[in-house]
PDB file of C-alpha atoms in Angstrom:
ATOM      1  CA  UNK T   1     109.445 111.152 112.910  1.00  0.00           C
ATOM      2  CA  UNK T   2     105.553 110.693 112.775  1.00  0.00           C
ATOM      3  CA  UNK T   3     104.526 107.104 112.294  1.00  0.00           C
ATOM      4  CA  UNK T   4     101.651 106.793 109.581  1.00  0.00           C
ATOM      5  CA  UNK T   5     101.071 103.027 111.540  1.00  0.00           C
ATOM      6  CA  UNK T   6     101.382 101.696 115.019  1.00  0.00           C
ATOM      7  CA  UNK T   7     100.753  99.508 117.128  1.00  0.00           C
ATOM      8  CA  UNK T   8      99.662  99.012 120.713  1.00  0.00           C
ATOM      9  CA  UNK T   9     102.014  96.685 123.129  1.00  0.00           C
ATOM     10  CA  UNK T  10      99.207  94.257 122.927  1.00  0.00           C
ATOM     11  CA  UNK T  11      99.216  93.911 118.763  1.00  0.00           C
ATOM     12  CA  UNK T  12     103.090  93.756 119.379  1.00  0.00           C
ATOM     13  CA  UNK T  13     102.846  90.603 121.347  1.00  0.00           C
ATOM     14  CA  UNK T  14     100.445  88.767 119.263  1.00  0.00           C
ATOM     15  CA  UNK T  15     102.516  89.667 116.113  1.00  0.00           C
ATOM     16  CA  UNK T  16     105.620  87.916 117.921  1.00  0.00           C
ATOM     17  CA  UNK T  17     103.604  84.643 118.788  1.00  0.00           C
ATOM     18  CA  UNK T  18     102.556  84.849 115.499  1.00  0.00           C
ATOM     19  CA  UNK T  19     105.576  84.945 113.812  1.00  0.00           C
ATOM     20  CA  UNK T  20     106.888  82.690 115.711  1.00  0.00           C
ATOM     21  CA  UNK T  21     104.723  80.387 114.948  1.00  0.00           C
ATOM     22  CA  UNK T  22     103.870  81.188 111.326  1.00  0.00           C
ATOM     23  CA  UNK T  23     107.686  82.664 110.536  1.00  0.00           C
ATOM     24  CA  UNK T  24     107.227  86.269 108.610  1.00  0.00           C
ATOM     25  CA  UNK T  25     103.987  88.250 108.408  1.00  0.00           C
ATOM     26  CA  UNK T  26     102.720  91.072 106.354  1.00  0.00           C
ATOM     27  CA  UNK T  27      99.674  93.194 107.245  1.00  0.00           C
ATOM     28  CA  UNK T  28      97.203  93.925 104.532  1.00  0.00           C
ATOM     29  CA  UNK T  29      94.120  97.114 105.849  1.00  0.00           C
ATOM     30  CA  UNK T  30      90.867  95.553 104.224  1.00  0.00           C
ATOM     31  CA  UNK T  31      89.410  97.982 102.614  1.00  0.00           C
ATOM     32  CA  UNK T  32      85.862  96.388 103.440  1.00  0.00           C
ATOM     33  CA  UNK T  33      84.635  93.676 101.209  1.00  0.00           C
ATOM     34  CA  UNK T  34      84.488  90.212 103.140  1.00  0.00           C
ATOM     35  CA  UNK T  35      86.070  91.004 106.739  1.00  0.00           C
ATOM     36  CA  UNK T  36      84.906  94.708 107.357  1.00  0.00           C
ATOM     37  CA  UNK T  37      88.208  96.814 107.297  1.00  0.00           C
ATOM     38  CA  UNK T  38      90.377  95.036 109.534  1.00  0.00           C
ATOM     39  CA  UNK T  39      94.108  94.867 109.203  1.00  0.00           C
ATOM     40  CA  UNK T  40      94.577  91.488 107.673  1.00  0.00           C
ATOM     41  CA  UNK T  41      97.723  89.100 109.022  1.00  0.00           C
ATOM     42  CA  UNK T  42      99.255  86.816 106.631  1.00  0.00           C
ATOM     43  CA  UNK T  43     102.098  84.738 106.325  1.00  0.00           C
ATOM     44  CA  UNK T  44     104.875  86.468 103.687  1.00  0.00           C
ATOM     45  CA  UNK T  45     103.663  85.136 100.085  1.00  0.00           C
ATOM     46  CA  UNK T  46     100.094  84.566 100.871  1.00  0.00           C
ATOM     47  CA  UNK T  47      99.237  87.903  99.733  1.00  0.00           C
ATOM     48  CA  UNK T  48     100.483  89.426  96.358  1.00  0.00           C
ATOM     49  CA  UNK T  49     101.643  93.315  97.131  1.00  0.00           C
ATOM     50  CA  UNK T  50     100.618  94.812  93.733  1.00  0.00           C
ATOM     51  CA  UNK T  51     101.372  98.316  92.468  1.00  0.00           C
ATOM     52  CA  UNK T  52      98.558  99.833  94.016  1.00  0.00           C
ATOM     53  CA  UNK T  53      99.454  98.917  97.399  1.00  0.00           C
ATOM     54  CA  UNK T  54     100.955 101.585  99.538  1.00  0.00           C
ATOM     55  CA  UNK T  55     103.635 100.751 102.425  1.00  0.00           C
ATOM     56  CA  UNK T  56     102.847 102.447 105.373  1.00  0.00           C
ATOM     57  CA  UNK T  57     105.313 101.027 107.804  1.00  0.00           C
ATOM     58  CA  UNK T  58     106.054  98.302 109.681  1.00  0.00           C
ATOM     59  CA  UNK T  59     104.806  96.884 113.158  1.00  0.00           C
ATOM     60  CA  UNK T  60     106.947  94.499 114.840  1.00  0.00           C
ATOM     61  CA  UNK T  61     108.963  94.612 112.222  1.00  0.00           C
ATOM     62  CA  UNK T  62     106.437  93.526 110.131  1.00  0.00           C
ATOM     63  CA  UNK T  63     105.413  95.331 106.622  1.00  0.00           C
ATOM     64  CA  UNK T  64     101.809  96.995 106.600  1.00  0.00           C
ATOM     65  CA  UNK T  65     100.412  97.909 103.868  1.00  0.00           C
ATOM     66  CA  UNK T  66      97.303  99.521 102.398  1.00  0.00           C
ATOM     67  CA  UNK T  67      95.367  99.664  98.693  1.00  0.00           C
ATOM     68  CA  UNK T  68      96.147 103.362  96.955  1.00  0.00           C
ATOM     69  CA  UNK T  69      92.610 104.101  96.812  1.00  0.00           C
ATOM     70  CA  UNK T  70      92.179 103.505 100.402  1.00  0.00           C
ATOM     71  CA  UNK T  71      95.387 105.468 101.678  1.00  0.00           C
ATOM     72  CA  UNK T  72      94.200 108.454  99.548  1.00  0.00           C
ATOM     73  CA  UNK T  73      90.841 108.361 102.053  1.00  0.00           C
ATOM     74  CA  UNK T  74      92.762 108.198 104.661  1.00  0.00           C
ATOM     75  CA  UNK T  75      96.171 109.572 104.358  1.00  0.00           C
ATOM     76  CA  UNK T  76      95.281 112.423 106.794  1.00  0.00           C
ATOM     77  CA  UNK T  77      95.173 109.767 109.851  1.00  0.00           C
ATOM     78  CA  UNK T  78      97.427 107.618 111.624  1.00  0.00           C
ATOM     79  CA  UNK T  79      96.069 104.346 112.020  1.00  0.00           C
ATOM     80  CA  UNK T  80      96.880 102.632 115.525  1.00  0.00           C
ATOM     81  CA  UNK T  81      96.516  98.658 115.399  1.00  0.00           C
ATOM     82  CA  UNK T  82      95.035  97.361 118.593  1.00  0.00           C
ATOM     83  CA  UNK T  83      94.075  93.671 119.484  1.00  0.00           C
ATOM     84  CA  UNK T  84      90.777  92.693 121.229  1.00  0.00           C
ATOM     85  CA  UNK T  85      89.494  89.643 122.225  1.00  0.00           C
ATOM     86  CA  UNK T  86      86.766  87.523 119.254  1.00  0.00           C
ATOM     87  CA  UNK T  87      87.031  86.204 115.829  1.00  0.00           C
ATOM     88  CA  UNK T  88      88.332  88.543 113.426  1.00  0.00           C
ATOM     89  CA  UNK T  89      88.553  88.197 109.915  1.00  0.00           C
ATOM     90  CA  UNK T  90      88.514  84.732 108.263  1.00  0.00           C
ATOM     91  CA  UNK T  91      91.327  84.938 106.685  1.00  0.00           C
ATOM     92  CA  UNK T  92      93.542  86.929 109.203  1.00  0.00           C
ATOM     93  CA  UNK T  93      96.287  84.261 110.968  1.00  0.00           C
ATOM     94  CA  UNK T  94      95.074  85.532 114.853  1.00  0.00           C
ATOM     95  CA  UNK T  95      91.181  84.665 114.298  1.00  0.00           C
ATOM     96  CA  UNK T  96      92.426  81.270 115.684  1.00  0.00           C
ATOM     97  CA  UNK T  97      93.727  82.285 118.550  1.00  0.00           C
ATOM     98  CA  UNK T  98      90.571  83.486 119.631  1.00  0.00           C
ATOM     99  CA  UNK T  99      91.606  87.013 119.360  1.00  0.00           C
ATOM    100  CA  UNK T 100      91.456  89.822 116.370  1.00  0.00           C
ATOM    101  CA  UNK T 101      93.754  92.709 115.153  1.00  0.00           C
ATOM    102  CA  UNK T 102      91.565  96.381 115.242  1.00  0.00           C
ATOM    103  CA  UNK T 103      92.270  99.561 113.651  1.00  0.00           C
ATOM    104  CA  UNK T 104      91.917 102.495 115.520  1.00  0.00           C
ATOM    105  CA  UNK T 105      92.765 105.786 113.718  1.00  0.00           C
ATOM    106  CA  UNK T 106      93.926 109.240 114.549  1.00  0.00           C
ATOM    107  CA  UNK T 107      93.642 112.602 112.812  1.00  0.00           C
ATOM    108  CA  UNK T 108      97.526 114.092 112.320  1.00  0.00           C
ATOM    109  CA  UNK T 109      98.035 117.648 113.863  1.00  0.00           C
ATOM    110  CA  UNK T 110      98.732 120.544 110.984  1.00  0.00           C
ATOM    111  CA  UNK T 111     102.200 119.922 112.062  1.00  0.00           C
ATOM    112  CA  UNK T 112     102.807 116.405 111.592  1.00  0.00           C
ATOM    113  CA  UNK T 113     100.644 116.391 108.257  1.00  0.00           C
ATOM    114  CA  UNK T 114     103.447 118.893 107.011  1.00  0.00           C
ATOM    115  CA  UNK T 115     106.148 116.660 108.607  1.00  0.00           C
ATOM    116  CA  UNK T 116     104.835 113.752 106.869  1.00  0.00           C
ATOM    117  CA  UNK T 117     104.698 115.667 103.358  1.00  0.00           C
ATOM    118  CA  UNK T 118     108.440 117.069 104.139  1.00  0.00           C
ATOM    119  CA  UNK T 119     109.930 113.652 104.205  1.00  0.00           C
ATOM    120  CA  UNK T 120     108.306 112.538 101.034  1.00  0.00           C
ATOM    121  CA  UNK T 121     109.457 115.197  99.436  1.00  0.00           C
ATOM    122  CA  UNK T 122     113.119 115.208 100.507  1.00  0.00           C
TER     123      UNK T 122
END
């Protein structure tokens, strides 16, 4: 199954020493006010999921989601979350730890664009 999100081993261990220090996350793609568009980390609660988010998966076991408008623009990629080193957003749990989630992004194939509409439709 084609993942519409992912994550790199490096955003994988920075979401674990997150959550175990902040206890359950959720992952928020800015859509470019404030803090560019950068995935933003939060603790569970601290961000209201409304109706026009869209759930795009999880990474670490942690929900990411996206505004409607935004996953319309960019439904046609897969967005990869990476980590690099510098201050990321100012609201974003990791910009303390001196280090800041990045979204990298990646055009489906024909194929996996179809496989992706299959399983909504089913």
């Amino acid at each position: 199954m084609v993942e519409r999100v992912k994550a790199t081993d490096a955003a994988l261990e920075l979401i674990e020493m997150l959550k175990e220090k902040h206890g359950p996350l959720l992952f928020h793609q800015s859509g470019g006010c404030c803090d560019g568009s950068s995935p933003m980390c939060y603790e569970e609660g601290d961000l209201l999921i409304g109706s026009q988010d869209v759930l795009l998966g999880k990474i670490g076991d942690t929900p990411f989601y996206i505004n409607k408008k935004q996953y319309d623009y960019w439904k046609h990629t897969q967005l990869i979350i990476d980590v690099v080193d510098g201050r990321g957003g100012m609201f974003s749990l990791e910009g303390v730890e001196g280090k800041r989630f990045l979204t990298r992004s990646r055009a489906f194939t024909d194929e996996e664009y179809k496989e992706l509409k299959e399983s909504i439709e089913s």
